[in-house]
Coordinates of C-alpha atoms in Angstrom, one line a residue:
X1 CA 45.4 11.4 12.3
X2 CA 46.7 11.9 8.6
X3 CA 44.3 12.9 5.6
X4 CA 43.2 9.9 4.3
X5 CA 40.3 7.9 5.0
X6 CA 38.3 5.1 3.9
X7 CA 35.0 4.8 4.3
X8 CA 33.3 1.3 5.3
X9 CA 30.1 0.2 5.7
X10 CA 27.9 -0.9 8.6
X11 CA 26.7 -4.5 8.6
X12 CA 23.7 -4.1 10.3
X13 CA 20.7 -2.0 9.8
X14 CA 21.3 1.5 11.8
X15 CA 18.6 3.8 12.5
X16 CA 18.8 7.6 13.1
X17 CA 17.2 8.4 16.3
X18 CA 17.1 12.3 15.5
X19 CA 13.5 12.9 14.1
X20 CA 14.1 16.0 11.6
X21 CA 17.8 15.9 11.2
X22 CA 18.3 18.4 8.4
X23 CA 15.1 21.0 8.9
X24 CA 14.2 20.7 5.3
X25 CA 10.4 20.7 5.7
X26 CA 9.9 23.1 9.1
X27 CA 11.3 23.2 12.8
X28 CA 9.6 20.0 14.1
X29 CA 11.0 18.3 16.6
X30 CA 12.9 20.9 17.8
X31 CA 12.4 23.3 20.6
X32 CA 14.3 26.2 21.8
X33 CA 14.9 27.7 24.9
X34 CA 15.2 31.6 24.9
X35 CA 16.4 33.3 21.9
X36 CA 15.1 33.2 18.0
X37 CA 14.9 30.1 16.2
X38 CA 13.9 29.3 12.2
X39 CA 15.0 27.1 9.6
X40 CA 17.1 29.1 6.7
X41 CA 17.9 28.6 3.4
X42 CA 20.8 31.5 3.9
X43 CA 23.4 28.3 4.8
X44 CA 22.9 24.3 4.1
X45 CA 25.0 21.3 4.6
X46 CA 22.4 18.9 3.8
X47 CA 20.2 19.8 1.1
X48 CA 18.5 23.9 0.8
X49 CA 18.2 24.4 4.7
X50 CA 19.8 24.6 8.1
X51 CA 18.5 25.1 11.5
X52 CA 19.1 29.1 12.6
X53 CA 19.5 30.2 15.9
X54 CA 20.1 33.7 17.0
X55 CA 21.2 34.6 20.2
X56 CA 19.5 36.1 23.3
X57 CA 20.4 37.9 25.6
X58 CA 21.5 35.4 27.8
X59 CA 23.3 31.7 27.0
X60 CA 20.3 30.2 25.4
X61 CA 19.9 26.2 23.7
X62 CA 18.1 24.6 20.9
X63 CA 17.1 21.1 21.4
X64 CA 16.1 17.6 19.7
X65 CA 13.7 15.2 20.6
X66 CA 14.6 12.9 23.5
X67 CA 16.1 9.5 22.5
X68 CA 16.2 7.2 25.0
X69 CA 19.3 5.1 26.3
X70 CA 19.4 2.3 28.8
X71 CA 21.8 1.6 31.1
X72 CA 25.2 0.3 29.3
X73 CA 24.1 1.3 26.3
X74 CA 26.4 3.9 23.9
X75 CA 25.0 6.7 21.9
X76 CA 26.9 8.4 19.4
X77 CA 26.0 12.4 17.9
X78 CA 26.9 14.0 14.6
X79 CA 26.0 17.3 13.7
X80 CA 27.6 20.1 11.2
X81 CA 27.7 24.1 12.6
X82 CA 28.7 27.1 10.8
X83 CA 29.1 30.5 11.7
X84 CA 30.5 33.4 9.8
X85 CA 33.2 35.0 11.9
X86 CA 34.5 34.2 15.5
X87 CA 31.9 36.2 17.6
X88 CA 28.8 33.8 17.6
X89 CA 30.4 31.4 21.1
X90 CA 28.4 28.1 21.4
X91 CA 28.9 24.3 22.2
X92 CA 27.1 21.0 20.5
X93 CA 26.1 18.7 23.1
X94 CA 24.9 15.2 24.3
X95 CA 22.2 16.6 26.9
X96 CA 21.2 14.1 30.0
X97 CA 17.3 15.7 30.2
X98 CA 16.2 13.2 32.7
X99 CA 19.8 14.0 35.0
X100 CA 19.6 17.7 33.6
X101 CA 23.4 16.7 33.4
X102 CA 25.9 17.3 30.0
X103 CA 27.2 14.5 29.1
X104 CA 29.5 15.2 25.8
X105 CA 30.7 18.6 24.4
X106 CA 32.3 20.2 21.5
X107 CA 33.3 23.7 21.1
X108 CA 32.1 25.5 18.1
X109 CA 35.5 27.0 16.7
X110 CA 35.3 27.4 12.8
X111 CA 34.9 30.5 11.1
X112 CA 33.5 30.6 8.0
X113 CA 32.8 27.1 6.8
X114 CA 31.1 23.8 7.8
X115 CA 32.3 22.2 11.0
X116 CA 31.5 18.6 12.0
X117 CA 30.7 17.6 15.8
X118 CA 31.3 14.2 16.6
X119 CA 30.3 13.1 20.1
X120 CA 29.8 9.8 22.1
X121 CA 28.4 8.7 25.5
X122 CA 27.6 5.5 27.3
X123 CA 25.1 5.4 29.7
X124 CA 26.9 4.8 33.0
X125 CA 24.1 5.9 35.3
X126 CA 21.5 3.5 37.4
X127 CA 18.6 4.2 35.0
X128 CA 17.3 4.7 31.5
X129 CA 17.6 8.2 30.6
X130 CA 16.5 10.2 27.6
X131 CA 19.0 12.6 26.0
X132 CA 18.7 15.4 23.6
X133 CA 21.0 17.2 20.9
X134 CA 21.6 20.8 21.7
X135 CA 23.4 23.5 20.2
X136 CA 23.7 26.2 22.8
X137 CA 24.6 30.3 21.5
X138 CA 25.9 31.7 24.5
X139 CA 26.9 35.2 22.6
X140 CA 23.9 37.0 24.7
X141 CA 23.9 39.8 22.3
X142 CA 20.8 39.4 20.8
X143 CA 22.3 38.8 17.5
X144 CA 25.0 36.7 16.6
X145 CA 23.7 33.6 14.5
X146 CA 24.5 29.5 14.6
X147 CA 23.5 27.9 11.8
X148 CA 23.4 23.8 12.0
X149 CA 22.8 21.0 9.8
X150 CA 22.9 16.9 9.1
X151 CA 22.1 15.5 12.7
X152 CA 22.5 11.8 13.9
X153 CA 22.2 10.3 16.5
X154 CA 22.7 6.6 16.7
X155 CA 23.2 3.7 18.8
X156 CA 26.6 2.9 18.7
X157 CA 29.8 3.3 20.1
X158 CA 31.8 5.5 17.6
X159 CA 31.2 8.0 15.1
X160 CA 29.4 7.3 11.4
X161 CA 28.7 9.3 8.5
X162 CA 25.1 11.4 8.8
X163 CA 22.2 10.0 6.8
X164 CA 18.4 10.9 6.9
X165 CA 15.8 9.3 5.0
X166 CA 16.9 11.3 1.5
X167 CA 20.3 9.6 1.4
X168 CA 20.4 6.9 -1.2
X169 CA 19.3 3.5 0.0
X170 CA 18.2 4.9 3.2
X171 CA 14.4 5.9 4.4
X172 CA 11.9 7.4 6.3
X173 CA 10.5 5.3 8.7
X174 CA 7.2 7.8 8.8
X175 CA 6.5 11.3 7.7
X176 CA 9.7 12.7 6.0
X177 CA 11.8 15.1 7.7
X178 CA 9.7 14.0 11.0
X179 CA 10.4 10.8 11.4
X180 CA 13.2 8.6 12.3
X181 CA 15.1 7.1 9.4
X182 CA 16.8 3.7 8.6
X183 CA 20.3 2.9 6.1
X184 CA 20.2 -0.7 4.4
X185 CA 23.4 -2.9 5.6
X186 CA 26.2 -2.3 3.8
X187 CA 25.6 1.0 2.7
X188 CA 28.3 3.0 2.4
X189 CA 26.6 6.1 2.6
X190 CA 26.3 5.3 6.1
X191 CA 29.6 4.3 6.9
X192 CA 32.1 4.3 9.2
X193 CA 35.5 6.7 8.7
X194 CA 39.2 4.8 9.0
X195 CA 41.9 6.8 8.9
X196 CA 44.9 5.3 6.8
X197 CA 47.5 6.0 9.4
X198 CA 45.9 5.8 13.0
X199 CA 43.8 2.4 11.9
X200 CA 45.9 1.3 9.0
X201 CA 49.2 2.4 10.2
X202 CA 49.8 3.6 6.6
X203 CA 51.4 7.5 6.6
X204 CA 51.0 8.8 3.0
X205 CA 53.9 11.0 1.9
X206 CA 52.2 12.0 -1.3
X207 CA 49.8 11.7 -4.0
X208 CA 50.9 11.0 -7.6
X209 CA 47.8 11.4 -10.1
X210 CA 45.2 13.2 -7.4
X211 CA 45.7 16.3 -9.4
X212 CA 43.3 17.4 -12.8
X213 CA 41.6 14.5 -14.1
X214 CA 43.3 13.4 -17.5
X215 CA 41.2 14.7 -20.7
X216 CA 41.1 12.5 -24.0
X217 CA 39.9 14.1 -27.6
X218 CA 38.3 10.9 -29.1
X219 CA 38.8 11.2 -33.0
X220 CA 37.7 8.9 -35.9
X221 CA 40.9 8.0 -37.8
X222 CA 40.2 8.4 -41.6
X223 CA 40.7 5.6 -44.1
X224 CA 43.2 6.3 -46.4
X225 CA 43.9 10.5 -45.9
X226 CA 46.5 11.8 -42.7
X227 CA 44.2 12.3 -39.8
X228 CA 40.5 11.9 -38.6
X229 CA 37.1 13.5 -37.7
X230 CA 37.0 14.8 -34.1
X231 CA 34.1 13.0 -32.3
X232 CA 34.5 14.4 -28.6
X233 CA 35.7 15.3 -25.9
X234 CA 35.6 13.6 -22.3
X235 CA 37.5 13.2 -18.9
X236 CA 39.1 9.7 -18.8
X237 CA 39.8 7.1 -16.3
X238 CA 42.0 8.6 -13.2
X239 CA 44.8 6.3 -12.7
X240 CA 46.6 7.5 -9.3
X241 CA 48.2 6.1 -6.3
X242 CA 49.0 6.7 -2.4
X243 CA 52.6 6.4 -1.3
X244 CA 54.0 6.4 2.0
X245 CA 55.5 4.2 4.9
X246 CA 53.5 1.2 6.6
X247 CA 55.2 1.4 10.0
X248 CA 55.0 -1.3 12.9
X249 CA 56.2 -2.4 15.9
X250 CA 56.8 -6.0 14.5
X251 CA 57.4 -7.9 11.5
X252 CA 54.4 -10.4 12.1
X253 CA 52.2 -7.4 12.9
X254 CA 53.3 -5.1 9.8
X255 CA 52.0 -8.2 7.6
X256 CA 48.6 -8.2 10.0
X257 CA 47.7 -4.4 8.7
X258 CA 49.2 -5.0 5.2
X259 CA 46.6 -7.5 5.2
X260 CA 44.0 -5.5 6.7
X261 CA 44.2 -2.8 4.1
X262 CA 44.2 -5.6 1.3
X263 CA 40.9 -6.5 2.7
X264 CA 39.3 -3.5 2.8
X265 CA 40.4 -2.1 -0.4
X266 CA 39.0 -5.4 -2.1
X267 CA 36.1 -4.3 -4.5
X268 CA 34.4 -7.9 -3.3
X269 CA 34.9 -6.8 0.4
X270 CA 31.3 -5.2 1.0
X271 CA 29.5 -6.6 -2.4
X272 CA 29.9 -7.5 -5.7
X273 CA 33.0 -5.0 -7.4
X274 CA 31.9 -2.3 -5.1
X275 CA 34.5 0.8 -5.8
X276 CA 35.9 1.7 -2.1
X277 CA 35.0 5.2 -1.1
X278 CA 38.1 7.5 0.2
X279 CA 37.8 11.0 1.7
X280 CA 40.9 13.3 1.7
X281 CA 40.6 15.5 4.5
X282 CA 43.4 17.9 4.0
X283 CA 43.6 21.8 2.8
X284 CA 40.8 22.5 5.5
X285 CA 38.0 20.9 3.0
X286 CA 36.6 17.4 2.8
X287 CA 36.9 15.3 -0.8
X288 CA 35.8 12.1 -1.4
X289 CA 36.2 9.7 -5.0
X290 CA 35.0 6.0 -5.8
X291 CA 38.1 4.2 -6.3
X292 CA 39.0 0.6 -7.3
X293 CA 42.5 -1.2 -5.6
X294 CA 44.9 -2.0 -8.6
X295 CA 47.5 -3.7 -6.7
X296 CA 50.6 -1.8 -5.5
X297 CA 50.5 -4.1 -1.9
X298 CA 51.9 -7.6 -3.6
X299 CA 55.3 -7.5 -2.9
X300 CA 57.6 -6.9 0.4
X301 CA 61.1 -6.6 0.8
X302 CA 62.7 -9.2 3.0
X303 CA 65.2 -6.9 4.0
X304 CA 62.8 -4.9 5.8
X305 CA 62.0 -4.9 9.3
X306 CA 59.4 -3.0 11.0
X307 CA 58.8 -0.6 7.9
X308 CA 58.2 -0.3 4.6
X309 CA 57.3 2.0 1.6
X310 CA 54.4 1.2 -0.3
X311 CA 52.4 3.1 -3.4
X312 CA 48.7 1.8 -3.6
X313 CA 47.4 2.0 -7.1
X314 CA 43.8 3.1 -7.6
X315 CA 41.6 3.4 -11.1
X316 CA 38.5 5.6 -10.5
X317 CA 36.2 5.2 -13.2
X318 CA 34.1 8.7 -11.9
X319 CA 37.4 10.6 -11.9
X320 CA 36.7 13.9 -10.2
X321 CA 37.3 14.3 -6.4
X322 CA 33.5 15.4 -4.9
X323 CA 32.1 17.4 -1.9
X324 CA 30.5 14.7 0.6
X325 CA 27.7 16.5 1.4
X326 CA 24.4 16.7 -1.2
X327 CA 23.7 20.5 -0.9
X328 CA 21.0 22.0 -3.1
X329 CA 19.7 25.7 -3.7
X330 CA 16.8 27.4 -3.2
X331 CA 15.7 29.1 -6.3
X332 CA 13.6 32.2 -5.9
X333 CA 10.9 33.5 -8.2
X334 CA 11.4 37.5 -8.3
X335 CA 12.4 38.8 -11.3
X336 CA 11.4 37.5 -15.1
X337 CA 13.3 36.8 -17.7
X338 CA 13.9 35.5 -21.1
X339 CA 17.1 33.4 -22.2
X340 CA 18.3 30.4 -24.5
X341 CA 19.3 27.4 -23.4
X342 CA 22.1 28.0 -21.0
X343 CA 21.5 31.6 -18.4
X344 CA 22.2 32.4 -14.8
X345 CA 21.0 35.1 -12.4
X346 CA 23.9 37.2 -11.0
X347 CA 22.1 38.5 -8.2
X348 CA 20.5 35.0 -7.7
X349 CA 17.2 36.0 -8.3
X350 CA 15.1 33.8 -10.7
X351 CA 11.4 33.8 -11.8
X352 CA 10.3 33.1 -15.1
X353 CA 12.8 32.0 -17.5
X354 CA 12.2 30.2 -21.2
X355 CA 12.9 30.8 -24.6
X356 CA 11.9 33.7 -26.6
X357 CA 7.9 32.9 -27.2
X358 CA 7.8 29.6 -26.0
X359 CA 6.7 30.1 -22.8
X360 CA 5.1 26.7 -21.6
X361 CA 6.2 24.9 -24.6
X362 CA 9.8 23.4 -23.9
X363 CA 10.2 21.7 -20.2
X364 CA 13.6 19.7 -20.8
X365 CA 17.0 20.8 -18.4
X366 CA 19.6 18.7 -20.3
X367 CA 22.4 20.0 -17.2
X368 CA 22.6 22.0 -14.0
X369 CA 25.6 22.9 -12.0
X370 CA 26.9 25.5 -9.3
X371 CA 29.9 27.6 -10.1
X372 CA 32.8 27.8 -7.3
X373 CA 31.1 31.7 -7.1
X374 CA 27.6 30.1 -6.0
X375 CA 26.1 30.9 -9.4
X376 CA 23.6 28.1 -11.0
X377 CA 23.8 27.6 -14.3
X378 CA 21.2 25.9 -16.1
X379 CA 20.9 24.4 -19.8
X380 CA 17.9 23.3 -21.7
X381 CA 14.3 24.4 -22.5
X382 CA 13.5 25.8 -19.7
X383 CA 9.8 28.0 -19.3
X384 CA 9.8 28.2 -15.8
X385 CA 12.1 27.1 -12.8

């Protein structure tokens, strides 16, 4: 598997099974089995909160509501775990209930930071069964915590991207955050992952223009004196490229995924000039950027036999690489305060905050963003937040 992906959409309407798949609003729908179990806002994925399990003193689970699966029929699982060191031990599974039988696993093994679990199953047993998501702590000390976050489970044979009823263009299908949820067709946000080289056959060597996005000063030239009146400043267009070798076991077949990547990196492919969505899963974080095909694939070198070097181009109009998950941050109201316009709370503690004797008069944020540190930063008239 290299480290880049596309993202494509399903055709079809997909439903996730999983009825409070990022614990935003309380625990429903989830039931654990021995040790201590609460929603958190100390770690998110998904918006402010995360499911948080602590450990008993023996190996103890946490479960989902049952989904049921007919005979032949494939379920897929996607759920995100973090723990802060190595000593929390515990598994994601695809649990058979009516069987009381595992039926998929995946080892919890990152420290630190956000791991995905992506698991599958097809019902080969004589019946309909129902089957659970569990995330079992088997530390037995009584202490070390599992936090998880952004579960699906659909029906389908492979792996897709997690949505719930927040994501854009999906929905709840009844109470939010207890309900199962639906993504329109051909939302992307909902998609499916292809990797450039294992389903493309396309190994990038290198990136040229994925570093700092390009920043223009936009002056007003004057009419008849040397020089101009500065306007702005703003981040232009990224203009970059993937280059690499397209490697096959046949001429006729090279030209087969040369095509296939043509096709999917048309901005008609999945609506109207639709950007194409492209993850880069290298450096041990996940970026994504909208990107638009600007040729790079047209010609081929008769010379050539079962390979060939190729350079993409790409034009991304929103030219900063982003994270792909929607994480937000729960603001606490402890301590008061008075500030202008821009502020932030080092401790992250926040409670009233305005401009000086305005209190209740000003109610416009103009911008809000989270340092690399975790700090907010907030600008605007702002009396309370």
């Amino acid at each position: 598997m290299g480290h880049w992906q596309i993202i494509k959409p399903e055709r079809s309407k997909v439903r996730n099974q999983i009825k409070n798949p990022s614990l935003e609003a309380s625990t429903n729908n989830w039931t654990a089995s021995g040790g201590t179990f609460s929603r958190s806002s100390e770690q998110s994925y998904e918006g402010a909160y995360s499911g948080k399990f602590i450990a008993g003193a023996s190996s103890e689970n946490v479960k989902s509501n049952g989904v049921n699966v007919t005979v032949g029929q494939s379920v897929s699982l996607t759920l995100q775990t973090y723990r802060a060191n190595s000593t929390p031990q515990g598994t994601v599974t695809i649990y058979d209930a009516t069987n009381a039988a595992v039926r998929a696993t995946s080892t919890i093994s990152a420290s630190g930071a956000w791991e995905v679990h992506d698991l599958l199953w097809t019902n080969n047993t004589a019946g309909t069964v129902s089957v659970e998501a569990r995330v079992t702590n088997s530390t037995a000390d009584s202490a070390s915590v599992i936090y998880f976050d952004a579960i699906g489970m659909f029906y389908l044979a492979y792996s897709i991207l997690h949505f719930d009823g927040d994501t854009p263009g999906a929905r709840w299908v009844g109470t939010p955050h207890e309900s199962v949820s639906d993504i329109d067709p051909f939302n992307v946000y909902g998609g499916r992952q292809y990797d450039l080289e294992d389903d493309y056959y396309f190994k990038v060597i290198n990136a040229p223009g994925a570093g700092n996005a390009p920043v223009i000063t936009n002056y007003l030239p004057y009419a008849i004196a040397p020089g101009g009146s500065y306007q702005n400043t703003a981040t232009g267009v990224r203009d970059w490229a993937l280059s690499g070798i397209l490697v096959r076991d046949s001429r006729a077949n090279w030209n087969l995924a040369r095509k296939a990547l043509m096709q999917d990196l048309n901005a008609n492919r999945f609506g109207e000039g639709r950007p194409v969505l492209m993850r880069y899963t290298g450096g041990g974080q996940t970026r994504q950027i909208w990107a638009y095909f600007n040729g790079g694939l047209e010609n081929e070198d008769p010379r050539a036999d079962k390979k060939e070097f190729i350079a993409p181009r790409f034009v991304s109009t929103s030219p900063y690489f982003q994270s792909p998950n929607r994480k937000a941050t729960l603001l606490n109201t402890e301590t008061s305060a008075t500030m202008q316009l821009v502020f932030a709370r080092i401790d992250g503690l926040w409670d009233v905050l305005g401009p000086p004797n305005a209190s209740g008069s000003y109610t416009t944020i103009s911008t809000l963003a989270v340092a690399p540190d975790g700090k907010v930063y907030v600008g605007g008239h702002v009396p309370k937040l």
